[in-house]
Amino acid sequence: MKELIEAASDVFIKAFSRQPDFFFHAPGRINLIGEHTDYNQGFVLPCAIDRNTVLAVSPREDNTVCVTTADLHNTSSQWTVQNPIPKSERAPWSNYLRGVCEQFLSRQLPFKGMDIVALGNIPQGAGLSSSASFTVAFSVAVNHLNNFHLSSRQLALICQAAENQYVGCQCGIMDQLISAAGQAQKALLIDCADISYSAINLPQDAAIVVVDSKVTRGLVSSEYNTRRLQCEQAVESMGLQSLRQASIADLQRAKNKMHPLAYRRAKHVITENTRTLASAEALKNGDYQSLSRLMAESHQSMRDDFEITVPPIDFLVEKISAILGEHGGARMTGGGFGGCVVALTSQQKAPEIMQSIGNAYTDKTGLKAEFHLCVASDGAGMTQALPA
Ligand code: GLA
């Protein structure tokens, strides 16, 4: 984090010819299990990780938000905090923050402008929620600078609404909530029906290994929204409010009334909820054997029923699972169609994954996987300014 803050500070001084007054950060996340369950009112089990978006910020007297990004995009964008806020075609990344501004305004929470430099070390487009962390870091800055006293949960809801209504991705609450409310050394079991959560200790010796397949993915793609629609069709055929209320018996009874795809999508979600609750128990007991089985079943379900994995990811999961045996689990994490595999295992076992898979993966796919050893971390907040 220190390097990110120093870098953000340097860019800020160059861009705005003064020192930034504040630094805010928000982490990316991995999800241990519970995929595509959040928008179905189900359970998820994510951890915030020690990869962050950092914002260097100084308040302005007028209503202009002026943001410079110092990484991938390396561009600037500015707009006025006043409804309606037009979308930017030139700097589409800024739409995430424009959407957040609009959400504050729609809650009757107007605020003054800010100069901002944003940068981070969350791999982008890899399914580790770099965009959710961008919105959450910004919402924390707005909250702090204006003494709004909104909770992490309220900020996460603002950021989710910005993605749903402004950016156009019908995502659930998981990414924003874990980025806002994550806890060090813990996973959060989130009940997305009422957005309540409980923290669950990771085993003392746990290691989180994230393997970036380098298969790039686009979340604002039709596939994500299509899955959501198919889940809704299944709910409608069963005459229920959400898949959270559905049992496998309900699904079997209604099987002939629904499209075969809707059936398989719903089967994934219903069984995934059960696996997520069982995984939370296994985590509490440091039971790697059960986690190994549950994460493997989750991956199969995403591959065969929800159909969101891709062959390079399946290959990685197969190889990692073979190395881990009953000493930990591996599965694709996040929205799907590429991105990352997460493995939860002991610190003793983790290096084996990092050392023995890279070459086989490159031989098979021509891609170069990237390995990240991550630590479950606290959620977003204000970061101490640099010592003078
Ligand atoms: C993306 C979305 C989340 C969630 C996951 C799949 O990360 O932003 O809300 O639906 O996909 O579990």
Coordinates of C-alpha atoms and ligand atoms in Angstrom, one line a residue:
M1 CA 0.0 0.0 0.0
K2 CA 2.9 2.4 0.8
E3 CA 4.2 2.2 -2.7
L4 CA 0.7 2.9 -4.2
I5 CA 0.3 5.9 -1.9
E6 CA 3.7 7.3 -2.8
A7 CA 2.9 6.8 -6.5
A8 CA -0.5 8.4 -6.2
S9 CA 1.0 11.3 -4.4
D10 CA 3.7 11.9 -7.0
V11 CA 1.1 11.9 -9.9
F12 CA -1.2 14.1 -7.9
I13 CA 1.5 16.8 -7.4
K14 CA 2.3 16.7 -11.1
A15 CA -1.4 16.8 -12.1
F16 CA -2.6 19.4 -9.7
S17 CA 0.5 21.3 -8.5
R18 CA -0.3 20.7 -4.8
Q19 CA -0.2 18.0 -2.2
P20 CA -3.2 15.7 -1.9
D21 CA -5.0 16.1 1.5
F22 CA -6.3 12.5 1.8
F23 CA -5.8 9.0 0.7
F24 CA -8.5 6.4 0.5
H25 CA -8.3 2.7 -0.6
A26 CA -10.6 -0.1 -1.4
P27 CA -9.5 -3.8 -2.0
G28 CA -10.3 -6.3 -4.7
R29 CA -11.7 -9.6 -3.7
I30 CA -11.8 -13.3 -4.3
N31 CA -14.9 -15.4 -3.8
L32 CA -14.2 -18.7 -2.1
I33 CA -17.6 -20.1 -3.1
G34 CA -21.2 -19.0 -3.9
E35 CA -21.1 -17.9 -7.5
H36 CA -24.0 -16.1 -9.2
T37 CA -25.9 -16.6 -6.1
D38 CA -25.9 -13.0 -4.9
Y39 CA -28.5 -11.7 -7.4
N40 CA -30.6 -14.7 -6.5
Q41 CA -30.8 -13.7 -2.9
G42 CA -28.4 -16.5 -1.9
F43 CA -25.2 -16.9 0.0
V44 CA -21.6 -15.9 -0.9
L45 CA -18.3 -16.4 0.9
P46 CA -15.7 -13.8 -0.3
C47 CA -12.6 -12.3 1.2
A48 CA -11.1 -8.9 0.5
I49 CA -7.5 -9.2 -0.7
D50 CA -4.4 -7.2 -0.3
R51 CA -4.6 -5.7 -3.7
N52 CA -6.1 -2.2 -3.8
T53 CA -7.3 0.8 -5.7
V54 CA -5.9 3.9 -4.0
L55 CA -7.2 7.5 -4.4
A56 CA -5.2 10.6 -3.6
V57 CA -7.8 13.3 -3.0
S58 CA -8.2 17.0 -2.3
P59 CA -11.5 18.9 -1.9
R60 CA -12.4 21.7 -4.3
E61 CA -14.4 24.8 -3.7
D62 CA -16.6 24.3 -6.8
N63 CA -18.7 21.3 -7.9
T64 CA -16.2 19.7 -10.3
V65 CA -14.9 16.2 -9.9
C66 CA -11.6 15.9 -11.8
V67 CA -10.0 12.5 -11.9
T68 CA -6.7 11.4 -13.4
T69 CA -6.0 7.7 -13.6
A70 CA -2.3 6.8 -13.3
D71 CA -2.4 3.2 -14.6
L72 CA -3.9 1.4 -17.6
H73 CA -5.9 4.3 -18.9
N74 CA -3.6 7.2 -18.0
T75 CA -6.3 9.7 -18.9
S76 CA -8.3 12.4 -17.1
S77 CA -12.0 13.1 -17.0
Q78 CA -14.1 15.7 -15.3
W79 CA -17.7 16.5 -14.6
T80 CA -20.0 18.6 -12.5
V81 CA -21.8 17.1 -9.5
Q82 CA -25.2 18.1 -10.6
N83 CA -28.1 16.1 -12.2
P84 CA -28.1 14.8 -14.8
I85 CA -24.5 13.7 -15.2
P86 CA -23.7 12.8 -18.8
K87 CA -21.9 9.6 -19.7
S88 CA -18.4 9.8 -21.1
E89 CA -17.5 7.9 -24.3
R90 CA -14.0 9.2 -24.2
A91 CA -13.3 7.9 -20.7
P92 CA -15.7 5.0 -20.1
W93 CA -13.9 4.1 -16.9
S94 CA -15.1 7.4 -15.4
N95 CA -18.7 6.2 -15.8
Y96 CA -18.3 4.1 -12.7
L97 CA -17.7 7.2 -10.6
R98 CA -20.2 9.4 -12.5
G99 CA -22.8 6.7 -11.6
V100 CA -21.8 6.9 -7.9
C101 CA -22.2 10.7 -8.0
E102 CA -25.7 10.3 -9.4
Q103 CA -26.6 7.8 -6.7
F104 CA -25.5 10.2 -3.9
L105 CA -27.5 13.0 -5.6
S106 CA -30.6 10.8 -5.9
R107 CA -30.4 10.2 -2.2
Q108 CA -30.5 14.0 -1.6
L109 CA -26.8 14.0 -0.7
P110 CA -25.2 16.8 -2.8
F111 CA -21.5 17.4 -2.4
K112 CA -18.6 19.6 -3.4
G113 CA -16.0 18.7 -6.1
M114 CA -12.7 17.0 -5.7
D115 CA -9.4 16.5 -7.4
I116 CA -8.5 12.9 -7.5
V117 CA -5.6 10.7 -8.7
A118 CA -6.5 7.0 -8.9
L119 CA -4.2 4.0 -9.3
G120 CA -4.1 0.5 -8.1
N121 CA -2.6 -3.0 -8.2
I122 CA -5.6 -5.1 -8.7
P123 CA -5.2 -6.9 -12.1
Q124 CA -7.8 -5.3 -14.4
G125 CA -10.4 -7.4 -16.3
A126 CA -9.3 -10.5 -14.3
G127 CA -12.5 -11.0 -12.2
L128 CA -11.0 -9.6 -9.0
S129 CA -13.4 -6.7 -8.8
S130 CA -11.1 -3.8 -9.7
S131 CA -14.1 -1.7 -10.9
A132 CA -16.1 -2.4 -7.7
S133 CA -13.1 -1.3 -5.7
F134 CA -12.8 1.9 -7.7
T135 CA -16.4 2.8 -7.0
V136 CA -16.1 1.8 -3.3
A137 CA -12.9 3.8 -2.8
F138 CA -14.6 6.8 -4.4
S139 CA -17.8 6.4 -2.3
V140 CA -15.7 6.3 0.9
A141 CA -14.0 9.5 -0.1
V142 CA -17.3 11.3 -0.7
N143 CA -18.7 9.9 2.5
H144 CA -15.7 11.1 4.5
L145 CA -15.2 14.5 3.0
N146 CA -18.8 15.4 3.5
N147 CA -19.4 13.8 6.9
F148 CA -22.3 11.7 5.5
H149 CA -21.7 8.9 8.1
L150 CA -23.0 6.2 5.8
S151 CA -22.3 2.6 6.7
S152 CA -20.2 0.2 4.6
R153 CA -23.4 -1.5 3.7
Q154 CA -25.0 1.7 2.5
L155 CA -21.9 2.7 0.5
A156 CA -21.9 -0.8 -1.1
L157 CA -25.6 -0.4 -2.1
I158 CA -24.8 3.0 -3.7
C159 CA -22.0 1.5 -5.7
Q160 CA -24.1 -1.5 -6.8
A161 CA -26.9 0.8 -7.9
A162 CA -24.3 2.9 -9.9
E163 CA -23.2 -0.2 -11.8
N164 CA -26.8 -1.4 -12.3
Q165 CA -28.4 1.8 -13.3
Y166 CA -25.6 3.9 -14.9
V167 CA -23.0 1.4 -16.2
G168 CA -25.6 -1.1 -17.2
C169 CA -24.3 -4.3 -15.5
Q170 CA -26.9 -6.1 -13.5
C171 CA -24.4 -7.3 -10.9
G172 CA -25.3 -8.4 -7.4
I173 CA -24.0 -6.9 -4.1
M174 CA -21.1 -9.2 -3.4
D175 CA -18.2 -7.3 -4.9
Q176 CA -19.1 -3.9 -3.5
L177 CA -19.9 -5.2 0.0
I178 CA -16.8 -7.3 0.5
S179 CA -14.7 -4.4 -0.8
A180 CA -16.4 -2.1 1.7
A181 CA -16.7 -4.4 4.7
G182 CA -14.0 -7.1 4.4
Q183 CA -12.0 -8.2 7.4
A184 CA -8.4 -9.2 7.8
Q185 CA -7.8 -13.0 8.1
K186 CA -11.5 -13.6 7.6
A187 CA -14.1 -14.5 4.9
L188 CA -17.6 -13.0 5.1
L189 CA -20.6 -15.2 4.8
I190 CA -23.0 -12.8 3.2
D191 CA -26.7 -13.5 3.1
C192 CA -27.7 -11.6 0.0
A193 CA -31.4 -11.8 0.9
D194 CA -31.1 -9.2 3.6
I195 CA -27.4 -8.2 3.1
S196 CA -26.4 -9.3 6.5
Y197 CA -23.1 -11.0 7.1
S198 CA -20.9 -12.8 9.6
A199 CA -17.1 -13.0 9.6
I200 CA -15.5 -16.4 9.5
N201 CA -11.9 -17.0 10.5
L202 CA -9.7 -18.6 7.9
P203 CA -7.6 -21.4 9.2
Q204 CA -4.5 -20.1 10.9
D205 CA -2.2 -21.6 8.3
A206 CA -4.4 -20.7 5.3
A207 CA -3.0 -19.4 2.1
I208 CA -5.0 -17.9 -0.8
V209 CA -3.4 -18.5 -4.2
V210 CA -5.0 -16.6 -7.1
V211 CA -4.0 -17.8 -10.6
D212 CA -4.8 -15.3 -13.3
S213 CA -5.5 -17.3 -16.5
K214 CA -5.0 -14.2 -18.6
V215 CA -8.1 -15.2 -20.6
T216 CA -9.7 -11.7 -20.7
R217 CA -13.3 -11.3 -19.9
G218 CA -15.9 -8.6 -20.2
L219 CA -18.4 -8.5 -17.3
V220 CA -20.7 -5.9 -18.9
S221 CA -21.2 -8.6 -21.5
S222 CA -24.5 -10.1 -22.5
E223 CA -23.7 -13.4 -20.9
Y224 CA -23.9 -12.1 -17.4
N225 CA -27.2 -10.4 -17.9
T226 CA -28.5 -13.5 -19.8
R227 CA -27.7 -15.8 -16.9
R228 CA -29.6 -13.5 -14.6
L229 CA -32.6 -13.6 -16.9
Q230 CA -32.5 -17.4 -17.2
C231 CA -32.5 -17.6 -13.3
E232 CA -35.6 -15.2 -13.3
Q233 CA -37.4 -17.5 -15.8
A234 CA -36.8 -20.5 -13.6
V235 CA -38.2 -18.6 -10.6
E236 CA -41.2 -17.6 -12.5
S237 CA -41.9 -21.2 -13.6
M238 CA -41.8 -22.4 -10.0
G239 CA -44.1 -19.6 -8.9
L240 CA -41.6 -18.4 -6.2
Q241 CA -40.1 -15.0 -5.2
S242 CA -36.4 -16.0 -5.8
L243 CA -34.2 -19.1 -6.1
R244 CA -33.4 -18.7 -2.4
Q245 CA -36.8 -20.2 -1.6
A246 CA -36.4 -23.1 -4.1
S247 CA -35.4 -26.6 -3.1
I248 CA -34.1 -29.2 -5.6
A249 CA -37.5 -31.0 -5.2
D250 CA -39.3 -27.8 -6.2
L251 CA -37.1 -27.6 -9.3
Q252 CA -37.7 -31.2 -10.3
R253 CA -41.5 -30.7 -10.0
A254 CA -41.3 -27.7 -12.3
K255 CA -38.7 -29.1 -14.7
N256 CA -41.2 -29.7 -17.6
K257 CA -42.5 -26.2 -17.3
M258 CA -39.2 -24.5 -18.0
H259 CA -36.6 -24.2 -20.7
P260 CA -33.8 -26.8 -20.2
L261 CA -31.3 -24.0 -19.8
A262 CA -33.3 -22.2 -17.1
Y263 CA -33.5 -25.6 -15.3
R264 CA -29.7 -26.0 -15.3
R265 CA -29.0 -22.5 -14.3
A266 CA -31.4 -22.8 -11.3
K267 CA -29.9 -26.2 -10.4
H268 CA -26.5 -24.5 -10.1
V269 CA -27.8 -21.7 -7.9
I270 CA -29.8 -24.0 -5.6
T271 CA -27.0 -26.5 -5.1
E272 CA -24.4 -23.7 -4.8
N273 CA -26.3 -22.2 -1.8
T274 CA -26.1 -25.5 0.0
R275 CA -22.4 -25.8 -0.8
T276 CA -21.7 -22.3 0.4
L277 CA -23.2 -22.9 3.8
A278 CA -21.4 -26.2 4.1
S279 CA -18.1 -24.4 3.1
A280 CA -18.6 -21.8 5.8
E281 CA -18.8 -24.6 8.4
A282 CA -15.8 -26.4 6.9
L283 CA -13.8 -23.1 7.1
K284 CA -14.7 -22.7 10.8
N285 CA -13.3 -26.2 11.4
G286 CA -10.2 -25.8 9.3
D287 CA -11.6 -28.8 7.3
Y288 CA -9.6 -28.7 4.1
Q289 CA -10.9 -32.1 3.1
S290 CA -14.5 -30.9 2.8
L291 CA -13.4 -27.6 1.3
S292 CA -11.6 -29.6 -1.4
R293 CA -14.8 -31.5 -2.3
L294 CA -17.2 -28.5 -2.1
M295 CA -15.0 -26.3 -4.2
A296 CA -14.6 -29.0 -6.8
E297 CA -18.3 -29.6 -6.9
S298 CA -18.9 -25.8 -7.3
H299 CA -16.5 -25.7 -10.2
Q300 CA -18.2 -28.6 -12.0
S301 CA -21.5 -27.0 -11.5
M302 CA -20.3 -23.7 -13.0
R303 CA -18.8 -25.7 -15.9
D304 CA -21.7 -28.0 -16.7
D305 CA -24.9 -26.3 -15.4
F306 CA -24.2 -22.6 -15.3
E307 CA -21.7 -22.8 -18.3
I308 CA -19.5 -19.9 -17.3
T309 CA -16.0 -21.5 -17.3
V310 CA -13.7 -21.8 -20.3
P311 CA -11.2 -24.7 -21.2
P312 CA -8.0 -22.9 -20.0
I313 CA -9.7 -22.3 -16.6
D314 CA -10.9 -25.9 -16.4
F315 CA -7.4 -27.0 -17.1
L316 CA -5.9 -24.9 -14.3
V317 CA -8.5 -26.2 -11.8
E318 CA -7.8 -29.8 -12.7
K319 CA -4.1 -29.4 -12.3
I320 CA -4.3 -27.5 -9.0
S321 CA -6.8 -29.9 -7.6
A322 CA -4.5 -32.8 -8.5
I323 CA -1.6 -31.1 -6.6
L324 CA -3.8 -30.3 -3.6
G325 CA -5.7 -33.6 -3.2
E326 CA -7.6 -33.3 0.1
H327 CA -5.3 -30.5 1.4
G328 CA -7.4 -27.6 -0.1
G329 CA -9.8 -26.6 -2.8
A330 CA -9.6 -24.8 -6.2
R331 CA -12.3 -23.3 -8.4
M332 CA -12.9 -20.4 -10.8
T333 CA -13.7 -17.3 -8.9
G334 CA -16.0 -14.4 -10.0
G335 CA -18.3 -13.8 -12.9
G336 CA -16.7 -16.2 -15.3
F337 CA -15.7 -16.6 -19.0
G338 CA -12.0 -16.2 -18.0
G339 CA -10.4 -14.4 -15.1
C340 CA -9.0 -16.2 -12.1
V341 CA -8.9 -19.5 -10.3
V342 CA -8.7 -19.3 -6.5
A343 CA -7.1 -22.0 -4.4
L344 CA -7.4 -22.2 -0.6
T345 CA -4.8 -24.4 1.0
S346 CA -2.2 -24.4 3.7
Q347 CA 0.9 -22.1 3.5
Q348 CA 3.0 -25.3 3.3
K349 CA 1.2 -26.5 0.1
A350 CA 0.8 -23.1 -1.7
P351 CA 4.3 -22.9 -3.2
E352 CA 3.8 -26.2 -5.0
I353 CA 0.9 -24.6 -7.0
M354 CA 3.0 -21.6 -7.9
Q355 CA 6.0 -23.7 -9.0
S356 CA 4.6 -26.5 -10.9
I357 CA 1.7 -25.3 -13.1
G358 CA 3.0 -22.4 -15.2
N359 CA 4.8 -24.3 -17.9
A360 CA 2.1 -26.9 -18.4
Y361 CA -0.4 -24.2 -18.7
T362 CA 1.6 -22.3 -21.3
D363 CA 2.2 -25.5 -23.3
K364 CA -1.5 -26.2 -23.3
T365 CA -2.9 -22.8 -24.0
G366 CA 0.0 -20.5 -25.2
L367 CA -1.0 -18.2 -22.3
K368 CA 1.2 -17.2 -19.4
A369 CA -0.6 -17.5 -16.1
E370 CA 0.1 -15.0 -13.3
F371 CA 0.3 -16.2 -9.6
H372 CA -0.7 -14.0 -6.7
L373 CA -0.3 -15.1 -3.1
C374 CA -3.0 -13.1 -1.3
V375 CA -3.9 -12.3 2.2
A376 CA -7.5 -11.8 3.4
S377 CA -7.6 -8.1 4.3
D378 CA -9.7 -5.3 5.8
G379 CA -12.2 -3.5 3.6
A380 CA -12.1 0.1 2.3
G381 CA -11.1 3.1 4.4
M382 CA -9.1 6.2 4.7
T383 CA -5.4 5.5 4.6
Q384 CA -2.9 7.5 6.7
A385 CA -1.3 10.3 4.8
L386 CA 2.4 10.0 4.1
P387 CA 4.7 11.4 6.8
A388 CA 5.9 14.8 5.8
Ligands
GLA1 C1 -19.6 -10.6 -10.6 C2 -20.7 -9.7 -10.0 C3 -21.1 -10.3 -8.7 C4 -21.5 -11.7 -8.7 C5 -20.3 -12.5 -9.4 C6 -20.7 -14.0 -9.6 O1 -18.4 -10.5 -9.8 O2 -20.3 -8.4 -9.9 O3 -22.2 -9.5 -8.2 O4 -22.7 -12.0 -9.3 O5 -20.0 -11.9 -10.7 O6 -20.8 -14.6 -8.4

